[in-house]
PDB file of C-alpha atoms in Angstrom:
ATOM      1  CA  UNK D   1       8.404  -0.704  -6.999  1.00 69.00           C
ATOM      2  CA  UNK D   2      12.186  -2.324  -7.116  1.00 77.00           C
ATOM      3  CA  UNK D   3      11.533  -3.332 -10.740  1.00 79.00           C
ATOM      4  CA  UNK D   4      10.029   0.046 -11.597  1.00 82.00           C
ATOM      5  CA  UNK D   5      13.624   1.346  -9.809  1.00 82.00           C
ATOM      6  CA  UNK D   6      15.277  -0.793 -11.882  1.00 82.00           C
ATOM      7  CA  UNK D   7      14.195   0.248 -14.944  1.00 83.00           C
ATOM      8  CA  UNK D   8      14.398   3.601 -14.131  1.00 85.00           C
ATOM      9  CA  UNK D   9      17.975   3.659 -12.320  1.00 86.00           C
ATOM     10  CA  UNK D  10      19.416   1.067 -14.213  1.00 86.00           C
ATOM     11  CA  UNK D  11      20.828  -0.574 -11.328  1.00 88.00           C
ATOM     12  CA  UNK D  12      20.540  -4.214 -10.320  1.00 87.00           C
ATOM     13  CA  UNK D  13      17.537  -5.540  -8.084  1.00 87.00           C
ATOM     14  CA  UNK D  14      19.903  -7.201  -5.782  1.00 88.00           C
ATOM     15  CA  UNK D  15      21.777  -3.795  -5.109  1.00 90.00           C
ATOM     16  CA  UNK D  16      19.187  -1.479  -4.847  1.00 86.00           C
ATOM     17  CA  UNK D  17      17.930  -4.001  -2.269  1.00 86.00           C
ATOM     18  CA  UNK D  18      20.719  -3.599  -0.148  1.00 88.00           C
ATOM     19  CA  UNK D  19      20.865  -0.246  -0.303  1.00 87.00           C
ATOM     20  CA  UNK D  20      17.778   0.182   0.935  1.00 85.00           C
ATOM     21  CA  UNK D  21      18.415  -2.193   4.024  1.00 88.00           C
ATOM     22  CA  UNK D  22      21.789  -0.266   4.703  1.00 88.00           C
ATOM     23  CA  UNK D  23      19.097   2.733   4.959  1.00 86.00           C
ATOM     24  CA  UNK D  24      16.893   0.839   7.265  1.00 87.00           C
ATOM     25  CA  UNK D  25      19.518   0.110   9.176  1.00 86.00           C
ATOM     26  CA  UNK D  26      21.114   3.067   9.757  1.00 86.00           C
ATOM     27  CA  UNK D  27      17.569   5.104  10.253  1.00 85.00           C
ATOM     28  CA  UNK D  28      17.732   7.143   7.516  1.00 85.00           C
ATOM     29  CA  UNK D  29      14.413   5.529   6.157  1.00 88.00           C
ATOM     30  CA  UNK D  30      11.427   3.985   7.336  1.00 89.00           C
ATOM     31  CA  UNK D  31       9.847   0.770   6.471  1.00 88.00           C
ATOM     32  CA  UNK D  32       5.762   1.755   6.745  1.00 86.00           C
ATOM     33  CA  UNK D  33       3.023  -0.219   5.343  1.00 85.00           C
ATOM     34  CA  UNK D  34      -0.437   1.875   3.416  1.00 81.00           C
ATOM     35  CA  UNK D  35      -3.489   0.163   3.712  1.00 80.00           C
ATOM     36  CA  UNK D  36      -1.766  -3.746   2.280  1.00 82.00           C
ATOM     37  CA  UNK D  37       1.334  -1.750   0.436  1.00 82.00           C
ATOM     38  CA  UNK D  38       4.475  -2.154   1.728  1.00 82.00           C
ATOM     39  CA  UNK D  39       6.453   1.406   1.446  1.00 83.00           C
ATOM     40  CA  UNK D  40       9.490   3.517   2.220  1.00 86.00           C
ATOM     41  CA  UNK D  41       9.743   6.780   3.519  1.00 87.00           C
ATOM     42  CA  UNK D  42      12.538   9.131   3.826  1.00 89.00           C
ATOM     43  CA  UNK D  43      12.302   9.209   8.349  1.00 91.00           C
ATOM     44  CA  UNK D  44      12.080  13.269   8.086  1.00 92.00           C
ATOM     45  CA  UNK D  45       8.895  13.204   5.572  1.00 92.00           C
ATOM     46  CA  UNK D  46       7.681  10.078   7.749  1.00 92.00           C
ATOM     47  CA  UNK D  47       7.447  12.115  11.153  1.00 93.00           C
ATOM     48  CA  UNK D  48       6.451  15.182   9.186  1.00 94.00           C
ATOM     49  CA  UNK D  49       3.219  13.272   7.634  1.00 93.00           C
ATOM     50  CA  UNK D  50       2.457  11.974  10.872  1.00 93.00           C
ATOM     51  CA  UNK D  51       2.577  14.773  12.849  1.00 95.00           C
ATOM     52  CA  UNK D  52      -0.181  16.408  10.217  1.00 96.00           C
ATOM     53  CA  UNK D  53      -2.271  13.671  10.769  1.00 94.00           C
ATOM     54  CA  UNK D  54      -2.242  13.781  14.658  1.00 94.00           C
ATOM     55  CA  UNK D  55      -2.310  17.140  14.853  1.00 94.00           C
ATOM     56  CA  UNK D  56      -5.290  17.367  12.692  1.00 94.00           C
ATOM     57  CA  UNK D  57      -7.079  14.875  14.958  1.00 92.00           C
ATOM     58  CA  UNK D  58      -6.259  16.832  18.010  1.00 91.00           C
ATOM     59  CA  UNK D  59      -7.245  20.037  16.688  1.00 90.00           C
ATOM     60  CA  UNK D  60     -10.383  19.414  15.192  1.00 89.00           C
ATOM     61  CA  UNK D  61     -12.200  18.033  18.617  1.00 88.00           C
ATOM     62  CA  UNK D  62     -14.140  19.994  21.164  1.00 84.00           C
ATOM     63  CA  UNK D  63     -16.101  23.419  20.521  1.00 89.00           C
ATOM     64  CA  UNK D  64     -14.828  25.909  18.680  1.00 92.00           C
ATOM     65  CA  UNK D  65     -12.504  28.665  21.006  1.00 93.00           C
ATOM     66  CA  UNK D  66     -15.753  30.793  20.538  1.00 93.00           C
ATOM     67  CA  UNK D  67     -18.936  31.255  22.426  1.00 89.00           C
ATOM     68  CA  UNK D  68     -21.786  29.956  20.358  1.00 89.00           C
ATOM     69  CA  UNK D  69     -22.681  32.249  17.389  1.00 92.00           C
ATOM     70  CA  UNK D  70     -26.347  32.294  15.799  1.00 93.00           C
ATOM     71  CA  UNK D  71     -25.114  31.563  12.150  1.00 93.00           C
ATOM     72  CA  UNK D  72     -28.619  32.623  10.480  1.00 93.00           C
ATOM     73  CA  UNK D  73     -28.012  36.303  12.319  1.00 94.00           C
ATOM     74  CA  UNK D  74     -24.618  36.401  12.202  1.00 94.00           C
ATOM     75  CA  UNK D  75     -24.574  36.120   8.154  1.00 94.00           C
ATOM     76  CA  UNK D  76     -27.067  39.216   7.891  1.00 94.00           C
ATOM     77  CA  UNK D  77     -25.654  41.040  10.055  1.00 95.00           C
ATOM     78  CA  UNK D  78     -21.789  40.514   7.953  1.00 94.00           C
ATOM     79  CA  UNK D  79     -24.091  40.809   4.490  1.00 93.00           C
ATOM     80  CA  UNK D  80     -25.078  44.020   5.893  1.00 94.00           C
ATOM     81  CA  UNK D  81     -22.020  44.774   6.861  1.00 91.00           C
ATOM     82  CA  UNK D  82     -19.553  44.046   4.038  1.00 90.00           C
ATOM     83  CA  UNK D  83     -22.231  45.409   1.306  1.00 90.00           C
ATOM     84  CA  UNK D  84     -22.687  41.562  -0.110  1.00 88.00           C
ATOM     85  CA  UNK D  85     -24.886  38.651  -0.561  1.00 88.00           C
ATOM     86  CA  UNK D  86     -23.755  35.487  -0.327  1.00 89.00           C
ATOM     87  CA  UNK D  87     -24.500  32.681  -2.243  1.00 86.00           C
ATOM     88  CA  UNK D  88     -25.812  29.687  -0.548  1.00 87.00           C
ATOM     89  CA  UNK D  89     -23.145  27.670  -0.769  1.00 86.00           C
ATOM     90  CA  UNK D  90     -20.832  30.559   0.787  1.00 90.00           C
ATOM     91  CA  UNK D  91     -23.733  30.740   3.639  1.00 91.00           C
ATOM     92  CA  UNK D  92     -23.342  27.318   4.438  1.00 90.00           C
ATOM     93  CA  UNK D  93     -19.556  27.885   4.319  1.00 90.00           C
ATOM     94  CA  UNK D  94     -19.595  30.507   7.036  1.00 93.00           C
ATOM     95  CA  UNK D  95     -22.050  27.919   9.170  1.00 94.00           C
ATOM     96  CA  UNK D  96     -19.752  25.004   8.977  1.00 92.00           C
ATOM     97  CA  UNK D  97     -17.123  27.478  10.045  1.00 92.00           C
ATOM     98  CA  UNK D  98     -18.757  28.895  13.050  1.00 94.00           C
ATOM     99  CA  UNK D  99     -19.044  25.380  13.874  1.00 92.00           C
ATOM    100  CA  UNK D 100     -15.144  23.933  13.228  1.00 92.00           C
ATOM    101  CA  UNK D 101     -12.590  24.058  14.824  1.00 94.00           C
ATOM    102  CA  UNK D 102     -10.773  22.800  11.799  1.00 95.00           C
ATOM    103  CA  UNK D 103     -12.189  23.421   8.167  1.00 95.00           C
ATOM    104  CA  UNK D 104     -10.607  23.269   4.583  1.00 95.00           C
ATOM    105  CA  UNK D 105     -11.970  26.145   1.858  1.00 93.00           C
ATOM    106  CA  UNK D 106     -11.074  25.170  -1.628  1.00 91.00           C
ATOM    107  CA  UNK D 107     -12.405  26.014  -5.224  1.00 86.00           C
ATOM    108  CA  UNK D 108     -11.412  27.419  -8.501  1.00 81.00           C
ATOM    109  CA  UNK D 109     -10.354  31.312  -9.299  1.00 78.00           C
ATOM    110  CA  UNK D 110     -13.580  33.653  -9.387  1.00 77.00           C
ATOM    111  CA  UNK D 111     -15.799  31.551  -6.594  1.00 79.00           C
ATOM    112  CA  UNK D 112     -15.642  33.868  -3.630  1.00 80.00           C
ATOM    113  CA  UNK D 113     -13.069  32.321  -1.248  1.00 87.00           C
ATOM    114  CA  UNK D 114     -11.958  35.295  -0.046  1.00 87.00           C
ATOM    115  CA  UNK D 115     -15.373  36.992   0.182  1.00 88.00           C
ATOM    116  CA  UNK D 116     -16.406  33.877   2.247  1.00 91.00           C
ATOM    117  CA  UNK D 117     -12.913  34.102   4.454  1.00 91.00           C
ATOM    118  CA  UNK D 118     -13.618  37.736   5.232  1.00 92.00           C
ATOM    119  CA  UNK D 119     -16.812  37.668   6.029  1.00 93.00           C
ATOM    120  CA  UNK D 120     -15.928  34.896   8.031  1.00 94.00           C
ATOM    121  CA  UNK D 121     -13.049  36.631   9.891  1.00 94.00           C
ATOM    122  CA  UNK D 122     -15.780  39.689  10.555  1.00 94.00           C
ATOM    123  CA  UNK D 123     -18.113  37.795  12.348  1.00 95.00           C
ATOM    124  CA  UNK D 124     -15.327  36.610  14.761  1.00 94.00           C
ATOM    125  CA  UNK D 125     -13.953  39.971  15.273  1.00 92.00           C
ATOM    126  CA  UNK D 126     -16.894  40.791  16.766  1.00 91.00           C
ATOM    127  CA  UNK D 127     -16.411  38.038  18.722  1.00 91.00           C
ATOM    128  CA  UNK D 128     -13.162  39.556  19.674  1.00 93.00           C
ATOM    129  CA  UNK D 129     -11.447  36.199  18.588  1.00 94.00           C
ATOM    130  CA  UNK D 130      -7.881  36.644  18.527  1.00 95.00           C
ATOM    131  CA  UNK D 131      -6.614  35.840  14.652  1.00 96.00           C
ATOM    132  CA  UNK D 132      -3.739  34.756  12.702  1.00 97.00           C
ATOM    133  CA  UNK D 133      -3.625  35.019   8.958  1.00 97.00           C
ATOM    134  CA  UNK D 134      -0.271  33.752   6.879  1.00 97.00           C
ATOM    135  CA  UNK D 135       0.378  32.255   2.989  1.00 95.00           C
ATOM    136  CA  UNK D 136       3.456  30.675   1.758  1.00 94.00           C
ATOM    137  CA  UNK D 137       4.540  33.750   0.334  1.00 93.00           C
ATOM    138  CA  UNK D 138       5.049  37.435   0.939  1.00 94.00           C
ATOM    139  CA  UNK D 139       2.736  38.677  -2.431  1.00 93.00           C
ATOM    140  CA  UNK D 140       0.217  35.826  -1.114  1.00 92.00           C
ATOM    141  CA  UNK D 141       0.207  37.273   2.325  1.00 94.00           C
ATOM    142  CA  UNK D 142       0.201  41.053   0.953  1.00 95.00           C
ATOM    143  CA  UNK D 143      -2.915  39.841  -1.258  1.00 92.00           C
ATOM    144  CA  UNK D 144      -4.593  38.501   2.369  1.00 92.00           C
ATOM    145  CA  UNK D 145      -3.720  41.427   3.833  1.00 94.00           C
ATOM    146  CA  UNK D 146      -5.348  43.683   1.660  1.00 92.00           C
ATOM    147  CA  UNK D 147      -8.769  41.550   0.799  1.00 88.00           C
ATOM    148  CA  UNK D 148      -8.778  41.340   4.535  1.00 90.00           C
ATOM    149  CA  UNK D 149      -7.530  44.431   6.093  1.00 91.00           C
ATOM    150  CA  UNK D 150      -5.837  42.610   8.631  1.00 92.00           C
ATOM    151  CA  UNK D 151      -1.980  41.878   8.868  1.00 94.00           C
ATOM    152  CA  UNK D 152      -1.012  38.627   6.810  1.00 95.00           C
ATOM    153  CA  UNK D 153       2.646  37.574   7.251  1.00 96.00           C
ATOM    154  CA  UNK D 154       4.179  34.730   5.610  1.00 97.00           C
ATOM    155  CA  UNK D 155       4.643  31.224   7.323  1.00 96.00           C
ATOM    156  CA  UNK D 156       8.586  31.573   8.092  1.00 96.00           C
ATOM    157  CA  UNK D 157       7.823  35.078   9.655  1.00 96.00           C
ATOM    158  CA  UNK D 158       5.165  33.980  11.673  1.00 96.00           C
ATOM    159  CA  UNK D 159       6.804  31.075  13.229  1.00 97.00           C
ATOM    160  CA  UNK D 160       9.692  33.275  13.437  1.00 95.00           C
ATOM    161  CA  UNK D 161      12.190  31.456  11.231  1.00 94.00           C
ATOM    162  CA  UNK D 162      15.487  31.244  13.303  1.00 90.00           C
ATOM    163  CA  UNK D 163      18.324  31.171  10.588  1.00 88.00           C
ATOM    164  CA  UNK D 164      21.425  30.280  12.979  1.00 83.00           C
ATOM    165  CA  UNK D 165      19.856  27.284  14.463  1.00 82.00           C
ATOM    166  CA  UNK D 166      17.866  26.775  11.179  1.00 83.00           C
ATOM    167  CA  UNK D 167      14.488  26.088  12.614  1.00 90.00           C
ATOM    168  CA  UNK D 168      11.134  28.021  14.077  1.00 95.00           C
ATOM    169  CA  UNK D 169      11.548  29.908  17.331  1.00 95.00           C
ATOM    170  CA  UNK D 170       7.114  28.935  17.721  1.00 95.00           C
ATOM    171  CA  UNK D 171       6.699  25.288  18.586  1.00 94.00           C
ATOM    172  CA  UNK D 172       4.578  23.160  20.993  1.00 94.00           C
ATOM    173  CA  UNK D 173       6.583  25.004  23.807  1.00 94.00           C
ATOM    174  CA  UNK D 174       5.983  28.381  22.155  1.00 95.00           C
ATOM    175  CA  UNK D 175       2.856  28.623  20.182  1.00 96.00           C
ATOM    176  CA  UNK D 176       1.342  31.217  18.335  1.00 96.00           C
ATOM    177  CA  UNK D 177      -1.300  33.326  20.281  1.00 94.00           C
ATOM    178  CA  UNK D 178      -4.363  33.024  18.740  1.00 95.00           C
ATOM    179  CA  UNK D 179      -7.809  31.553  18.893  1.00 95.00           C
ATOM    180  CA  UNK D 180      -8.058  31.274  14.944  1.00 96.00           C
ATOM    181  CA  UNK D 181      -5.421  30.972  12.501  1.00 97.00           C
ATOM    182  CA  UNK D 182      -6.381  31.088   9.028  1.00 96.00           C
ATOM    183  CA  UNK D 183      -3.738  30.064   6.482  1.00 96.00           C
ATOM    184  CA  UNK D 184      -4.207  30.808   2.737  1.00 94.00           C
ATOM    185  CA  UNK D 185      -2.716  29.438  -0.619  1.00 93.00           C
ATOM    186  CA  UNK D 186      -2.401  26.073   1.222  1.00 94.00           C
ATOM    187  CA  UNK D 187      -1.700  23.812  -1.772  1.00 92.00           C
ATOM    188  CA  UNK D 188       1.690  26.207  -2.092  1.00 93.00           C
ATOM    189  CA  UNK D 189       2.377  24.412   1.510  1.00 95.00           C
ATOM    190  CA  UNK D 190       4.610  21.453   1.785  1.00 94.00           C
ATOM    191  CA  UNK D 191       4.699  18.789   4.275  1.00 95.00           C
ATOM    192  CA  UNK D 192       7.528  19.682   6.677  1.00 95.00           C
ATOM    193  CA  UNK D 193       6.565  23.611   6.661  1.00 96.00           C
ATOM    194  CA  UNK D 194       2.812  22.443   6.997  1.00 96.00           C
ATOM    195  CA  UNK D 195       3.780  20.156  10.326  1.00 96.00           C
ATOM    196  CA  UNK D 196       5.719  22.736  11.569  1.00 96.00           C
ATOM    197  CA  UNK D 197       2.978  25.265  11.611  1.00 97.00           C
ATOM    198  CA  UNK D 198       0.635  22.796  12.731  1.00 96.00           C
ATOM    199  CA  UNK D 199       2.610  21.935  16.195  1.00 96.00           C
ATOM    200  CA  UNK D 200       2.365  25.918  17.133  1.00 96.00           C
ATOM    201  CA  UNK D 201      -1.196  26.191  16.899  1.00 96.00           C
ATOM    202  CA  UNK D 202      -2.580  25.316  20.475  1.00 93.00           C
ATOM    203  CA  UNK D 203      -4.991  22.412  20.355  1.00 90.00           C
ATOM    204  CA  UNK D 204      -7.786  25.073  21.629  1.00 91.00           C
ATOM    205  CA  UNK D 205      -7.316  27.260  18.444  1.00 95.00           C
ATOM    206  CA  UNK D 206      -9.232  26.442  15.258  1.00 95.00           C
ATOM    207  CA  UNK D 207      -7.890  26.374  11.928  1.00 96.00           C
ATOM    208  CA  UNK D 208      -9.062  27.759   8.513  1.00 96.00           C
ATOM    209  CA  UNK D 209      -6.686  26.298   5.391  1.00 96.00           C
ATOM    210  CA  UNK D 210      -7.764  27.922   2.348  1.00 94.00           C
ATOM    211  CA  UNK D 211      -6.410  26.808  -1.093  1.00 91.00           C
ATOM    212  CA  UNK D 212      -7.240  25.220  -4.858  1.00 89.00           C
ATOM    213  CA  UNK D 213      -6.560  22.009  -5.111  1.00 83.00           C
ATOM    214  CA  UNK D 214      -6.791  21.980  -8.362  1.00 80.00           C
ATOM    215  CA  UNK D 215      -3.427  24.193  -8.825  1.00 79.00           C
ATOM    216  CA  UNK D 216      -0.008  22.880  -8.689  1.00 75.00           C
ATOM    217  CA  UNK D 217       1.524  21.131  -5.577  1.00 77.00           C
ATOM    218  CA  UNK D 218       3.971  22.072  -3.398  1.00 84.00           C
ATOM    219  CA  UNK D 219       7.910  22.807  -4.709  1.00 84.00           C
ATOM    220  CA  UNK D 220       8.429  20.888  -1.899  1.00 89.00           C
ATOM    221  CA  UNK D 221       7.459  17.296  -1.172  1.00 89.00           C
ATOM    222  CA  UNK D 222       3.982  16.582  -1.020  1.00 88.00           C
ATOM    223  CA  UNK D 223       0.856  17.278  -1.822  1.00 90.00           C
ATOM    224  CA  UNK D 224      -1.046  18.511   1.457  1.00 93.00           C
ATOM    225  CA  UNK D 225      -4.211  20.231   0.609  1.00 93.00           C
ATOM    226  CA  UNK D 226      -5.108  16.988  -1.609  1.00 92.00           C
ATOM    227  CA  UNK D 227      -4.324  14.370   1.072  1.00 93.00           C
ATOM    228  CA  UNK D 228      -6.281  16.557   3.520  1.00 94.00           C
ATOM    229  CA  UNK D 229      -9.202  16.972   1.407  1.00 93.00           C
ATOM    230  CA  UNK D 230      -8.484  13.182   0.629  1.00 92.00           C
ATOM    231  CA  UNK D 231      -8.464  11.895   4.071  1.00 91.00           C
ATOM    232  CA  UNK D 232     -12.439  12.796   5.231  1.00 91.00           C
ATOM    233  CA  UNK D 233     -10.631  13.503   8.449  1.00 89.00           C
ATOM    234  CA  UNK D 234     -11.877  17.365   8.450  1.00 93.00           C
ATOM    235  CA  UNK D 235     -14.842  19.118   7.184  1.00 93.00           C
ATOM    236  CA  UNK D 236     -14.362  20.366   3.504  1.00 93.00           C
ATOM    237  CA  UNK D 237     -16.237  23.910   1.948  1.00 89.00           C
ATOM    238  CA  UNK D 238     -15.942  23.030  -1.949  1.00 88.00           C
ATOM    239  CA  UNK D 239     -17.064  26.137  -3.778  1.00 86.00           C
ATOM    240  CA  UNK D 240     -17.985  25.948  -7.483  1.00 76.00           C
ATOM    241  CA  UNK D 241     -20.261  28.642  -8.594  1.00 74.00           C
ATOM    242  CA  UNK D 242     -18.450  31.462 -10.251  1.00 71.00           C
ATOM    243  CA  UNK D 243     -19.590  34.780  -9.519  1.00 59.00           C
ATOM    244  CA  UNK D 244     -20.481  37.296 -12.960  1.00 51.00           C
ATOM    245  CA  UNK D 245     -17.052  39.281 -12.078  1.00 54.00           C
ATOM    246  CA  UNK D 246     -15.370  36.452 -12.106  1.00 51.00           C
ATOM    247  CA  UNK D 247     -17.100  34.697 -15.354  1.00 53.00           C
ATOM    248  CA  UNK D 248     -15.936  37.779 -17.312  1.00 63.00           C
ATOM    249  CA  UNK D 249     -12.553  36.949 -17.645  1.00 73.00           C
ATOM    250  CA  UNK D 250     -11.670  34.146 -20.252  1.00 73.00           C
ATOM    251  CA  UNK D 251      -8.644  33.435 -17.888  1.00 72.00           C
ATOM    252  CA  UNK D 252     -10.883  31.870 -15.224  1.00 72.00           C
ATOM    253  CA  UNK D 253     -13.751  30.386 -17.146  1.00 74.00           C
ATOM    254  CA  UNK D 254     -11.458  28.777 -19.025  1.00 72.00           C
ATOM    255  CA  UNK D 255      -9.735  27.325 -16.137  1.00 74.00           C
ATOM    256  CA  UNK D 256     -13.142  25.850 -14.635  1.00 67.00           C
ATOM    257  CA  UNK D 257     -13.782  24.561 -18.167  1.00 72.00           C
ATOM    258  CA  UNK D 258     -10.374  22.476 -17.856  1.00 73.00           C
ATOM    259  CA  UNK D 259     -11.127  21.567 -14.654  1.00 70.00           C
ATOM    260  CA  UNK D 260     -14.411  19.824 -15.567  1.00 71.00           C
ATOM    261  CA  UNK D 261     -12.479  17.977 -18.634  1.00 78.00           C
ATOM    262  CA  UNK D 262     -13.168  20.462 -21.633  1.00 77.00           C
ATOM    263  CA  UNK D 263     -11.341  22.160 -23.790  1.00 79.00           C
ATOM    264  CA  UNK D 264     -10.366  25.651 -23.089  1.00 78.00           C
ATOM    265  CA  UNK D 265     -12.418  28.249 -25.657  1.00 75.00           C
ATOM    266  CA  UNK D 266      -9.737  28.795 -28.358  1.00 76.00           C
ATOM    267  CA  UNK D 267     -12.098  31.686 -30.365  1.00 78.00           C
ATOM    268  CA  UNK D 268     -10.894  34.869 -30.978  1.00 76.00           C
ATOM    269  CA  UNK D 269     -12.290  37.364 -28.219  1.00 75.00           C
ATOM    270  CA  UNK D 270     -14.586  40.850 -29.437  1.00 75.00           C
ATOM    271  CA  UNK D 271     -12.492  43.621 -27.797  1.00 71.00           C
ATOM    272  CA  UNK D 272     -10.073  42.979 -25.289  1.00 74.00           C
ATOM    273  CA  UNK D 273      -9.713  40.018 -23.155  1.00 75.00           C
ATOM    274  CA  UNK D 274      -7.098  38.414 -20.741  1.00 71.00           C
ATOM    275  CA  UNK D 275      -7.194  35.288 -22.798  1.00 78.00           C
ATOM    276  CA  UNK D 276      -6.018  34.737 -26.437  1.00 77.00           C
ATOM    277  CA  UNK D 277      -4.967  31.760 -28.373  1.00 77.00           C
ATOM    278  CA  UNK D 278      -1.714  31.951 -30.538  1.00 78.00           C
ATOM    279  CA  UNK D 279      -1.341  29.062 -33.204  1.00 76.00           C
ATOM    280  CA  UNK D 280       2.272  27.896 -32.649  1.00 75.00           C
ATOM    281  CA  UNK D 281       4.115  27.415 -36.208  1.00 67.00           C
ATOM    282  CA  UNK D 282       5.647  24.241 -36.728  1.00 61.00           C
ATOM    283  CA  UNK D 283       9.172  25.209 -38.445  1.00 62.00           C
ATOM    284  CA  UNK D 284      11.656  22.915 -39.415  1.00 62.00           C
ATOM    285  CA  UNK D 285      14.848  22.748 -37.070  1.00 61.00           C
ATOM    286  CA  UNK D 286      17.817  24.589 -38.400  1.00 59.00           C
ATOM    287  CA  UNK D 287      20.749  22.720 -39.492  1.00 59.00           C
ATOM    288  CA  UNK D 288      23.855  23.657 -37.137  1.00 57.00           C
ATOM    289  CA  UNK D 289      25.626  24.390 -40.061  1.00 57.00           C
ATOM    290  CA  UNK D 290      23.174  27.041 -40.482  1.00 59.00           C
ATOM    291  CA  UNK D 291      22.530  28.584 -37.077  1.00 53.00           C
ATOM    292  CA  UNK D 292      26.377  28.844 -36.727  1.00 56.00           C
ATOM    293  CA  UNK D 293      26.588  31.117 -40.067  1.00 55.00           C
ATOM    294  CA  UNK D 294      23.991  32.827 -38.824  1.00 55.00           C
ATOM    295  CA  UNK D 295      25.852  33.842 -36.000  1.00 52.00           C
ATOM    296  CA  UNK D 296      29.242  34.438 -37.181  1.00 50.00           C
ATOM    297  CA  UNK D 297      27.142  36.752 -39.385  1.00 53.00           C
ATOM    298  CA  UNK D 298      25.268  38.522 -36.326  1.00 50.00           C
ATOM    299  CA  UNK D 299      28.980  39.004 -34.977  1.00 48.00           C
ATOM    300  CA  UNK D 300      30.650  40.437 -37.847  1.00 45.00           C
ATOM    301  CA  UNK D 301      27.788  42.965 -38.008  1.00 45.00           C
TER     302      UNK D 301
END
């Protein structure tokens, strides 16, 4: 990793070895080894990865903050309910559900993820389980709250971002009150904002993260719904089947198509569609003699 620094710094071996024991030294970064790697870690992104990683252990044992729930009844009743049919793979979402306290959704656009979250969040209502929903962002949280009918807020406002002391007002010694808190658009989330919500949820509440992993990471640093999903430590609902609303729009099959490694479909669409390819013409650069004619010309009209 110091010669790939080099390279890409252009600084000396010797002094970017230094540097980083200066850092050491003075705490700013952490010395950590991954599985026989040796690594370093800014100390802030350090803790914050940890405390994901215990928290996630400590909220994922013990039963569920429910009583038990029939899962075979309780999916009737909620197809009955919402006017649906699930698909088997969203049945068998909703069981390992019932049954989690902690439990990661993920899939492509058009596979049902938010049919499967609210039927999911129905069933507990009857249950009168206290709930949580928040998303990274205030159109993602309006978008929960209206699949959902439930109030979504985003992350900062749930926690209640404090702006003079810069941090959240709900911690370990103020957590959130709820049984269930069910957090959408998760691979938007990045590691500090993710340990921070993690250390206000009680470790009796359950947690629901919802996200495609296939999308972009974080702005910020990290990639947490991928390490998740990556670390076996929770169970994982991967749905895949794309339901015929969904499969209509060229947007989202194509998607799913580069997902599994194929090109997108580049034909030109009967009728209207969301999806069209435009064949990008390959000009010759201007000379910048040229483009500044042009403009004097463009200002003396």
């Amino acid at each position: 990793m110091l010669k790939l620094a080099e390279d890409l710094l252009e600084i000396p071996t010797e002094i970017l070895e230094d540097a980083i024991n200066l850092e050491l030294g003075d705490g700013m970064v952490v010395a950590d080894t991954i599985g026989e790697r040796q690594c370093v870690f800014m100390r802030k992104l350090w803790e914050a990865e940890r405390t994901i990683a215990e928290r996630l252990r400590a909220l994922r044992d013990g039963q569920p903050p429910w009583s038990s729930i029939e899962a075979d009844k309780a999916i009737e009743w909620v197809q009955a309910k919402l006017g649906v049919t699930l698909a088997e793979s969203q049945q068998a979402a909703v069981r390992m559900a019932l049954a989690s306290k902690v439990v990661v959704i993920t899939g492509g656009p058009g596979v049902g993820k938010t049919t499967l979250v609210n039927a999911i969040l129905k069933i507990l209502a009857a249950k009168r389980v206290e709930v949580l929903l928040a998303a990274p962002t205030g159109r993602a949280a309006k978008r929960m709250t209206e699949a959902t009918g439930l109030e979504a807020r985003t992350i900062h406002r749930l926690l209640e971002f404090d702006p003079a002391g810069g941090g959240f007002k709900r911690t370990e010694e103020n957590p959130l009150d709820c049984n269930l808190l069910v957090l959408d658009e998760t691979s938007m989330v990045d590691v500090p904002i993710l340990a921070s919500t993690l250390k206000a949820v009680r470790n009796g509440s359950a947690v629901i993260l919802v996200g495609d992993v296939d999308q972009l990471p974080s702005v910020g640093p990290g990639q947490v719904l991928a390490d998740i999903i990556g670390s076996g430590m929770v169970p994982v609902v991967r749905l895949t089947e794309v339901f015929r609303q969904a499969a209509e729009s060229r947007i989202i099959t194509n998607a799913h198509r580069i997902n599994r490694g194929s090109l997108p479909d580049f034909s030109r669409p009967e009728g209207d569609s969301d999806f069209y390819f435009v064949q990008a013409c390959l000009c010759r650069p201007m000379p910048r003699q040229s483009i500044r004619a042009r403009a004097l010309n463009i200002r003396l009209l």
